[in-house]
Each structure stands twice: as structure tokens, then as C-alpha cells.
């Protein structure tokens, strides 16, 4: 008892002596810390925190709100770290949404949206994934969803970071790979070549990649038609990825087919154009990505998606849209 009184007294004295820069903080385990604000050195925090299965890491919750700690996970959100239907451990934010990077086992890590673990643009093989942020993939995904713009030309790297050179909305800048923020001045598109990150051998003379130039031109024509009250008959479907290259699936109006980055067809995977909403071509693309890497791919459906059930009898497994095992009695059809 005496000890506690003494302790409190010394806190009071400390606070009185040092004005507002110190305060008392009660840790979750009942410990009391004296806080110095603002937080001086985040490198003093424990770097690699391991939380219980029903908890997730959140910043600013221990050591006077300066360090990350474990907090209970919001189980009402879409992401559940204890999800028993998958064979890998989902990485969740404490509000129950998916973190941008999801590693499915020790094979591959994908960029994902907040509400599902199904890939968006951006991946790394597991062994190269330690610095992966998916910041650009998430940014473009959100911009597409929220802005209604069809002419977004931000470029992400294959791993989901921001490309060094960025042009969007007629202005260009050199970007920080992790945030996309300008690291130099921002210039009109006509002055792109003056930027220090412009490299003619990498970029060429034109920022827009082939798929994008078609898609942006089409978006601007459609917009002009709309403004004149004309209805557009949408015949071609141009689907570009977040690096400006051709997306996984394309359509010529009758057939939906799986495509490589240059727009060429992959294998003979195809379906009716009217089926396009159910097609992802993940299996077709992965087969091509794995060519020559010694990695074997699973069986694809004729349309280029993963076949939901793989193997026979006792060896039968069910896989998700990315080809990763899910623990379910009956595979989705
Ligand atoms: C919260 O955490 C972040 C990341 O660790 C850190 O940069 C920031 O200073 C913290 N904010 C406060 C108010 O302590
Ligand atoms: C948990 O998630 C739900 C749904 O996303 C949200 O409505 C609720 O406010 C969240 N609760 C907490 C404590 O974050
Ligand atoms: C959930 O938390 C993440 C990380 O703090 C934040 O970026 C995101 O906006 C939050 N989403 C919702 C719906 O609260
Ligand atoms: C991750 O970043 C660190 C520090 O910059 C670097 O040393 C390491 O090689 C990077 N890892 C990969 C796989 O790129």
C-alpha cells in the first residue's frame, strides 16, 4: 500500500515538474507507465508482435499509445483470422477488414480489397514478399470504386507498389513507391520528360501503355457522347490492369477469352461473351506465370477459371478462385 502511494506521489511530482509533456498511462495488464509525448522513438517498440488467434495488431495501443499491441478482433467484419474454412491465416485489421496483403500459405501473396481475400492486381512469390505493401493496388482499387472515373492512369508495379513515374489527369510526377506521394515537383504531361525519374528506355516516349491508350480514348469518347445525350452502344470491352497492360480477360463481342499482358490469347481458354461476369481467368494466367518456374498449376475450367474440385477420391480437394485449398465438404460449382 505504502509503495503504491509513493509511486503515485512520484508520478504527481513528475507531472507537476514537467508540465504537459508527461502523463500517466494504464496498460491493459494493469501496469502504469509514465508517458512522454509526442512519442520519441518507435524503434524502441517490440518490432514483431505475435497476437493470439482472436486478436490482431493495432498501432498506438500500448506504451502510452506509442507502440503497437494486440487488440481483440472485430468478428462482425468480413475478415476472420481464425477462419476455419481456409488452410492459410487471413491477415485482418482490427475493424474486421482484410489487410491489403494476403499470403496464401508459403506460395504466393496477393493484393486484396478490404472486403474479400480474392486477388486484385499485384502479387509476389512468397519468398520475395517481405516488403510488399499493395499500397498502389489498394489506392487504384478504391479510386476506381469511389471516383467513377474510367480514365485513371496511375501505374502500379507487378508487386502492387507505385511506379516511379506517374501521370494522371494530365499531370505527371515522380512518386514514392510506398505512398505515391510526389517526391519532386508536379508538371504538366507535356513536360514529363523533364522529370528526373523519366527513363526513355523504360517508358518510351509515351506514358500510356497500349491497352490504356485504347481504354482512355474510349472512356473520353463515351463521356462526350453522354454529355450530348446520346446512348452509347458498348461493343468492345477493354480491360486493362493497374500497370496499364491488358487485363486477365478480354472480349471481342462474341467470345470472352483469357489474355496475356500484351493482349494476346493464352491457350484456348474461352467462353461466351455473355458469361464474362463469371470469368476471372486466374487459372489461365497462373498457368502462364508458372511456365518455366518448376511450379505446377492445377486444372482449369474451359473458361480459364480454376476448377473448384481438384483430384479424385481421397485426394479430392476444393480450391478458391485463386487456386488455394479450402476446407469444405462440397466444392463450389
Ligand atoms: C501512431 O502510430 C504510428 C505508426 O506506428 C506513429 O507514426 C504515430 O506517431 C503514432 N501516433 C501517436 C499519436 O502516437
Ligand atoms: C465492427 O464491425 C462492424 C461491421 O463492419 C461495425 O459496424 C462496428 O462498428 C465494428 N465495431 C468495432 C468495435 O469496431
Ligand atoms: C479499417 O481499418 C483500416 C486500418 O486502420 C482503415 O484503413 C480502414 O479505413 C478501416 N475501414 C473501416 C470500414 O473502418
Ligand atoms: C526488403 O527491404 C530491405 C530493406 O530495404 C532489403 O534489404 C531487402 O532486400 C528487401 N527484400 C526483398 C525481398 O526485396
Coordinates of C-alpha atoms and ligand atoms in Angstrom, one line a residue:
X1 CA 0.0 0.0 0.0
X2 CA 2.7 2.4 1.0
X3 CA 4.6 1.5 -2.2
X4 CA 1.6 2.5 -4.3
X5 CA 1.1 5.8 -2.6
X6 CA 4.8 6.5 -3.0
X7 CA 4.6 5.6 -6.7
X8 CA 1.6 7.8 -7.3
X9 CA 3.3 10.6 -5.5
X10 CA 6.3 10.4 -7.6
X11 CA 4.1 10.5 -10.7
X12 CA 2.3 13.6 -9.5
X13 CA 5.7 15.2 -8.8
X14 CA 6.9 14.2 -12.3
X15 CA 3.8 15.6 -13.9
X16 CA 4.0 18.8 -11.9
X17 CA 7.6 19.2 -12.7
X18 CA 7.3 18.7 -16.4
X19 CA 4.1 20.4 -17.4
X20 CA 2.0 18.8 -20.1
X21 CA 4.6 16.6 -21.8
X22 CA 4.2 13.8 -19.3
X23 CA 1.0 11.9 -18.4
X24 CA 0.1 8.6 -16.8
X25 CA -1.0 5.7 -18.9
X26 CA -2.6 2.5 -17.7
X27 CA -1.6 -0.6 -19.8
X28 CA -4.1 -3.4 -20.4
X29 CA -2.3 -5.7 -17.9
X30 CA -2.7 -3.1 -15.2
X31 CA 0.8 -1.7 -15.4
X32 CA 1.2 2.1 -15.1
X33 CA 3.6 3.9 -17.5
X34 CA 4.8 7.5 -17.4
X35 CA 4.3 8.9 -20.9
X36 CA 6.4 11.3 -22.8
X37 CA 4.5 12.8 -25.7
X38 CA 5.0 13.1 -28.5
X39 CA 6.4 9.6 -28.8
X40 CA 10.1 9.9 -29.4
X41 CA 11.4 6.7 -30.8
X42 CA 9.1 4.0 -32.4
X43 CA 12.2 1.8 -32.8
X44 CA 12.0 1.1 -29.1
X45 CA 8.7 -0.8 -29.5
X46 CA 8.7 -4.5 -29.9
X47 CA 9.0 -5.0 -33.7
X48 CA 7.4 -8.3 -34.4
X49 CA 4.4 -8.8 -32.2
X50 CA 2.6 -12.2 -32.1
X51 CA -1.0 -12.0 -31.1
X52 CA -3.4 -14.7 -30.1
X53 CA -5.6 -16.1 -32.8
X54 CA -8.6 -14.0 -31.9
X55 CA -6.5 -10.8 -31.8
X56 CA -4.9 -8.5 -34.3
X57 CA -2.0 -6.0 -34.2
X58 CA -3.1 -2.3 -33.9
X59 CA -0.9 0.7 -33.8
X60 CA -0.8 3.2 -30.8
X61 CA -2.4 0.9 -28.2
X62 CA 0.4 0.3 -25.7
X63 CA 3.2 2.2 -24.0
X64 CA 1.4 5.5 -23.7
X65 CA -0.2 5.0 -27.1
X66 CA 3.2 5.0 -28.8
X67 CA 3.6 1.3 -29.7
X68 CA 1.6 -1.3 -31.5
X69 CA -0.1 -4.0 -29.4
X70 CA -2.7 -6.8 -29.6
X71 CA -6.4 -5.9 -29.6
X72 CA -9.5 -8.1 -29.9
X73 CA -10.6 -8.6 -33.5
X74 CA -14.0 -7.3 -34.6
X75 CA -15.6 -10.6 -35.6
X76 CA -18.5 -8.9 -37.4
X77 CA -16.3 -7.8 -40.3
X78 CA -15.5 -10.0 -43.4
X79 CA -12.0 -11.0 -42.3
X80 CA -11.6 -13.6 -39.6
X81 CA -8.0 -14.6 -38.5
X82 CA -9.5 -17.9 -37.2
X83 CA -11.3 -18.7 -40.5
X84 CA -11.6 -22.4 -40.3
X85 CA -12.7 -22.8 -44.0
X86 CA -9.2 -21.9 -45.4
X87 CA -5.8 -23.5 -45.0
X88 CA -3.9 -20.2 -44.6
X89 CA -4.3 -17.5 -41.9
X90 CA -6.0 -14.4 -43.1
X91 CA -4.4 -11.1 -42.0
X92 CA -7.1 -8.8 -40.6
X93 CA -7.3 -5.2 -39.5
X94 CA -8.9 -4.8 -36.0
X95 CA -12.0 -3.4 -37.6
X96 CA -12.6 -6.7 -39.3
X97 CA -11.5 -5.8 -42.9
X98 CA -8.8 -7.6 -44.8
X99 CA -5.2 -6.2 -44.8
X100 CA -4.0 -5.2 -48.3
X101 CA -1.5 -8.1 -48.5
X102 CA -2.7 -11.7 -48.0
X103 CA -0.3 -14.6 -48.2
X104 CA -1.9 -17.8 -49.1
X105 CA 0.4 -20.3 -47.5
X106 CA 4.0 -20.1 -48.3
X107 CA 3.4 -20.0 -52.1
X108 CA 2.2 -16.6 -53.0
X109 CA 1.0 -13.3 -51.6
X110 CA -1.7 -11.3 -53.3
X111 CA -3.1 -7.7 -53.1
X112 CA -6.7 -7.9 -51.9
X113 CA -9.6 -5.4 -51.3
X114 CA -10.8 -4.7 -47.8
X115 CA -13.9 -6.9 -48.1
X116 CA -12.6 -10.1 -49.6
X117 CA -9.5 -12.3 -49.9
X118 CA -9.9 -12.6 -53.7
X119 CA -7.0 -11.1 -55.6
X120 CA -6.9 -7.7 -57.2
X121 CA -3.8 -6.6 -59.3
X122 CA -0.5 -7.2 -57.6
X123 CA 1.3 -10.3 -56.3
X124 CA 4.7 -11.6 -55.2
X125 CA 6.0 -15.1 -54.8
X126 CA 6.2 -15.7 -51.1
X127 CA 10.0 -15.7 -50.9
X128 CA 10.0 -12.1 -52.3
X129 CA 7.1 -10.8 -50.4
X130 CA 8.7 -9.3 -47.2
X131 CA 8.4 -5.7 -48.3
X132 CA 5.1 -5.9 -50.0
X133 CA 2.6 -3.2 -49.2
X134 CA 0.0 -3.3 -52.1
X135 CA -0.4 0.4 -51.4
X136 CA -0.8 1.3 -55.1
X137 CA -3.2 -1.6 -55.8
X138 CA -5.4 -0.6 -52.9
X139 CA -5.3 3.0 -53.9
X140 CA -6.3 2.3 -57.6
X141 CA -9.0 -0.2 -56.5
X142 CA -10.5 2.4 -54.2
X143 CA -10.2 5.2 -56.7
X144 CA -12.0 3.1 -59.4
X145 CA -14.7 2.2 -56.9
X146 CA -15.3 5.7 -55.5
X147 CA -14.5 8.2 -58.2
X148 CA -16.5 6.8 -61.1
X149 CA -13.5 7.8 -63.3
X150 CA -12.8 5.4 -66.2
X151 CA -9.6 7.2 -67.3
X152 CA -7.4 6.5 -64.2
X153 CA -3.8 6.1 -65.4
X154 CA -1.8 5.6 -62.2
X155 CA 0.7 2.8 -62.7
X156 CA 1.4 0.1 -60.1
X157 CA 4.3 -2.3 -60.2
X158 CA 3.7 -6.0 -60.5
X159 CA 4.1 -6.3 -56.7
X160 CA 1.4 -3.6 -56.1
X161 CA 3.7 -0.6 -55.3
X162 CA 3.6 2.7 -57.1
X163 CA 5.7 3.0 -60.2
X164 CA 8.4 5.7 -60.0
X165 CA 6.9 7.8 -62.8
X166 CA 3.2 8.7 -62.5
X167 CA 0.9 10.6 -64.9
X168 CA -2.8 11.0 -64.2
X169 CA -5.4 13.7 -65.1
X170 CA -2.9 15.4 -67.4
X171 CA -0.2 15.9 -64.7
X172 CA 3.0 13.9 -64.0
X173 CA 5.3 13.4 -61.0
X174 CA 7.9 11.2 -59.5
X175 CA 6.3 9.1 -56.8
X176 CA 7.3 7.4 -53.6
X177 CA 6.9 3.7 -54.3
X178 CA 5.1 3.1 -51.0
X179 CA 2.7 6.1 -50.8
X180 CA 2.5 7.5 -54.4
X181 CA 3.2 11.0 -53.0
X182 CA 5.2 13.3 -55.2
X183 CA 9.0 13.3 -54.5
X184 CA 9.6 16.1 -57.0
X185 CA 7.6 18.9 -58.4
X186 CA 4.4 18.1 -60.3
X187 CA 4.5 19.0 -64.0
X188 CA 2.0 19.1 -66.9
X189 CA 2.0 16.0 -69.0
X190 CA 3.8 17.8 -71.9
X191 CA 6.8 18.2 -69.6
X192 CA 7.0 14.6 -68.4
X193 CA 10.5 14.1 -70.0
X194 CA 12.0 16.8 -67.7
X195 CA 11.3 14.7 -64.6
X196 CA 14.3 13.0 -63.0
X197 CA 12.5 9.6 -62.8
X198 CA 11.7 9.7 -66.6
X199 CA 13.7 7.0 -68.3
X200 CA 13.2 6.7 -72.0
X201 CA 14.4 3.1 -72.2
X202 CA 11.8 2.1 -69.7
X203 CA 8.9 4.3 -70.5
X204 CA 9.3 5.1 -74.2
X205 CA 8.1 8.4 -75.5
X206 CA 4.5 7.9 -74.3
X207 CA 3.4 7.3 -70.8
X208 CA 0.2 5.4 -71.7
X209 CA 0.7 1.7 -72.4
X210 CA -1.2 0.3 -75.4
X211 CA -4.2 -1.1 -73.5
X212 CA -4.6 2.1 -71.6
X213 CA -4.5 4.4 -74.6
X214 CA -7.4 2.5 -76.1
X215 CA -9.3 2.4 -72.8
X216 CA -8.7 6.1 -72.0
X217 CA -9.6 7.2 -75.6
X218 CA -12.8 5.1 -75.4
X219 CA -13.7 6.5 -71.9
X220 CA -13.3 10.1 -73.2
X221 CA -15.4 9.4 -76.3
X222 CA -18.1 7.7 -74.2
X223 CA -18.1 10.7 -71.9
X224 CA -18.5 13.1 -74.8
X225 CA -21.4 11.1 -76.2
X226 CA -23.1 11.0 -72.8
X227 CA -22.8 14.8 -72.5
X228 CA -24.7 15.1 -75.8
X229 CA -27.4 12.8 -74.5
X230 CA -26.5 10.1 -77.0
X231 CA -26.8 6.5 -75.9
X232 CA -23.6 4.5 -76.4
X233 CA -23.8 1.0 -77.8
X234 CA -21.0 -0.7 -75.9
X235 CA -19.5 -3.3 -78.3
X236 CA -15.9 -3.7 -77.2
X237 CA -14.7 -4.4 -73.8
X238 CA -11.3 -3.1 -72.9
X239 CA -10.0 -4.4 -69.7
X240 CA -6.6 -3.0 -68.5
X241 CA -4.6 -3.9 -65.4
X242 CA -3.2 -1.4 -62.9
X243 CA 0.1 -1.4 -64.7
X244 CA -1.5 -0.3 -68.0
X245 CA -1.2 -3.7 -69.6
X246 CA -4.0 -5.9 -70.8
X247 CA -6.2 -7.5 -68.1
X248 CA -6.8 -11.2 -67.5
X249 CA -10.0 -11.4 -69.5
X250 CA -11.0 -9.7 -72.8
X251 CA -13.9 -9.9 -75.1
X252 CA -14.4 -9.3 -78.8
X253 CA -18.2 -9.1 -78.5
X254 CA -18.9 -12.8 -79.0
X255 CA -16.2 -14.6 -77.2
X256 CA -14.7 -13.9 -73.8
X257 CA -11.0 -15.1 -73.7
X258 CA -8.1 -15.2 -71.4
X259 CA -5.3 -12.8 -72.3
X260 CA -1.7 -12.1 -71.5
X261 CA -0.3 -8.7 -70.7
X262 CA 0.2 -7.8 -74.4
X263 CA -3.4 -8.7 -75.2
X264 CA -2.6 -12.0 -76.9
X265 CA -4.7 -15.0 -76.1
X266 CA -3.5 -17.6 -73.6
X267 CA -4.2 -21.2 -74.7
X268 CA -7.7 -21.9 -75.9
X269 CA -9.5 -20.8 -72.7
X270 CA -12.7 -19.1 -73.7
X271 CA -16.4 -18.8 -73.1
X272 CA -19.5 -16.9 -74.4
X273 CA -19.1 -13.1 -74.1
X274 CA -22.3 -13.1 -72.1
X275 CA -20.6 -15.2 -69.4
X276 CA -17.9 -12.5 -68.8
X277 CA -19.1 -11.5 -65.3
X278 CA -18.4 -15.1 -64.0
X279 CA -15.0 -15.3 -65.6
X280 CA -11.7 -14.4 -63.9
X281 CA -9.1 -16.3 -66.0
X282 CA -7.0 -16.7 -62.8
X283 CA -6.1 -20.3 -63.6
X284 CA -5.1 -19.5 -67.2
X285 CA -2.9 -16.6 -66.1
X286 CA -1.3 -18.6 -63.3
X287 CA -0.5 -21.4 -65.7
X288 CA 1.4 -18.9 -67.9
X289 CA 3.1 -17.3 -64.8
X290 CA 4.3 -20.7 -63.6
X291 CA 5.7 -21.8 -67.0
X292 CA 9.4 -22.4 -66.7
X293 CA 9.4 -21.8 -62.9
X294 CA 9.1 -25.5 -62.0
X295 CA 5.8 -24.8 -60.3
X296 CA 2.9 -27.0 -61.4
X297 CA -0.5 -25.5 -61.8
X298 CA -3.9 -27.0 -61.1
X299 CA -6.6 -27.9 -63.6
X300 CA -8.5 -25.0 -65.2
X301 CA -12.1 -24.9 -66.4
X302 CA -12.6 -24.3 -70.2
X303 CA -13.3 -20.6 -69.4
X304 CA -9.9 -20.2 -67.7
X305 CA -11.1 -20.2 -64.0
X306 CA -9.8 -22.7 -61.5
X307 CA -11.8 -25.9 -61.5
X308 CA -13.4 -25.8 -58.0
X309 CA -12.7 -29.5 -57.3
X310 CA -9.3 -30.9 -58.0
X311 CA -8.2 -34.6 -57.8
X312 CA -10.3 -37.7 -57.2
X313 CA -11.5 -39.9 -54.4
X314 CA -9.4 -39.5 -51.2
X315 CA -7.1 -37.0 -52.9
X316 CA -10.0 -34.7 -53.8
X317 CA -9.6 -31.0 -52.7
X318 CA -11.7 -27.9 -53.1
X319 CA -10.0 -24.7 -54.1
X320 CA -10.9 -21.0 -54.1
X321 CA -10.8 -18.6 -57.1
X322 CA -7.1 -18.2 -56.7
X323 CA -6.4 -22.0 -56.6
X324 CA -5.8 -22.4 -52.8
X325 CA -7.3 -25.2 -50.8
X326 CA -10.5 -24.5 -48.9
X327 CA -11.7 -27.0 -46.3
X328 CA -15.3 -27.6 -47.4
X329 CA -17.3 -30.7 -47.8
X330 CA -18.7 -29.8 -51.2
X331 CA -16.7 -27.7 -53.6
X332 CA -18.4 -24.5 -55.0
X333 CA -19.7 -25.2 -58.5
Ligands
LIG1 C1 0.6 6.0 -34.1 O1 1.4 5.0 -34.7 C2 2.1 5.4 -35.9 C3 2.8 4.2 -36.5 O2 3.4 3.4 -35.6 C4 3.1 6.5 -35.5 O3 3.8 7.0 -36.6 C5 2.4 7.7 -34.8 O4 3.3 8.6 -34.3 C6 1.5 7.2 -33.6 N1 0.7 8.3 -33.2 C7 0.6 8.7 -31.9 C8 -0.4 9.8 -31.6 O5 1.3 8.2 -31.0
LIG2 C1 -17.2 -4.0 -36.1 O1 -17.6 -4.1 -37.5 C2 -18.9 -3.7 -37.8 C3 -19.2 -4.0 -39.2 O2 -18.2 -3.6 -40.1 C4 -19.1 -2.2 -37.4 O3 -20.4 -1.8 -37.7 C5 -18.8 -2.0 -35.9 O4 -18.8 -0.6 -35.6 C6 -17.4 -2.5 -35.6 N1 -17.1 -2.5 -34.2 C7 -16.0 -2.0 -33.6 C8 -15.9 -2.0 -32.2 O5 -15.1 -1.6 -34.3
LIG3 C1 -10.4 -0.3 -41.1 O1 -9.1 -0.1 -40.7 C2 -8.1 0.3 -41.6 C3 -6.7 0.3 -41.0 O2 -6.8 1.2 -39.9 C4 -8.5 1.6 -42.3 O3 -7.6 1.9 -43.3 C5 -9.9 1.4 -42.9 O4 -10.4 2.6 -43.4 C6 -10.9 0.9 -41.8 N1 -12.2 0.6 -42.5 C7 -13.4 0.9 -42.0 C8 -14.6 0.5 -42.8 O5 -13.5 1.4 -40.9
LIG4 C1 13.2 -5.6 -48.3 O1 13.8 -4.3 -47.9 C2 15.1 -4.5 -47.3 C3 15.5 -3.1 -46.8 O2 15.4 -2.1 -47.8 C4 16.1 -5.1 -48.3 O3 17.3 -5.2 -47.6 C5 15.6 -6.4 -48.7 O4 16.4 -7.0 -49.7 C6 14.1 -6.3 -49.3 N1 13.6 -7.6 -49.6 C7 13.2 -8.0 -50.8 C8 12.7 -9.4 -50.9 O5 13.1 -7.2 -51.7

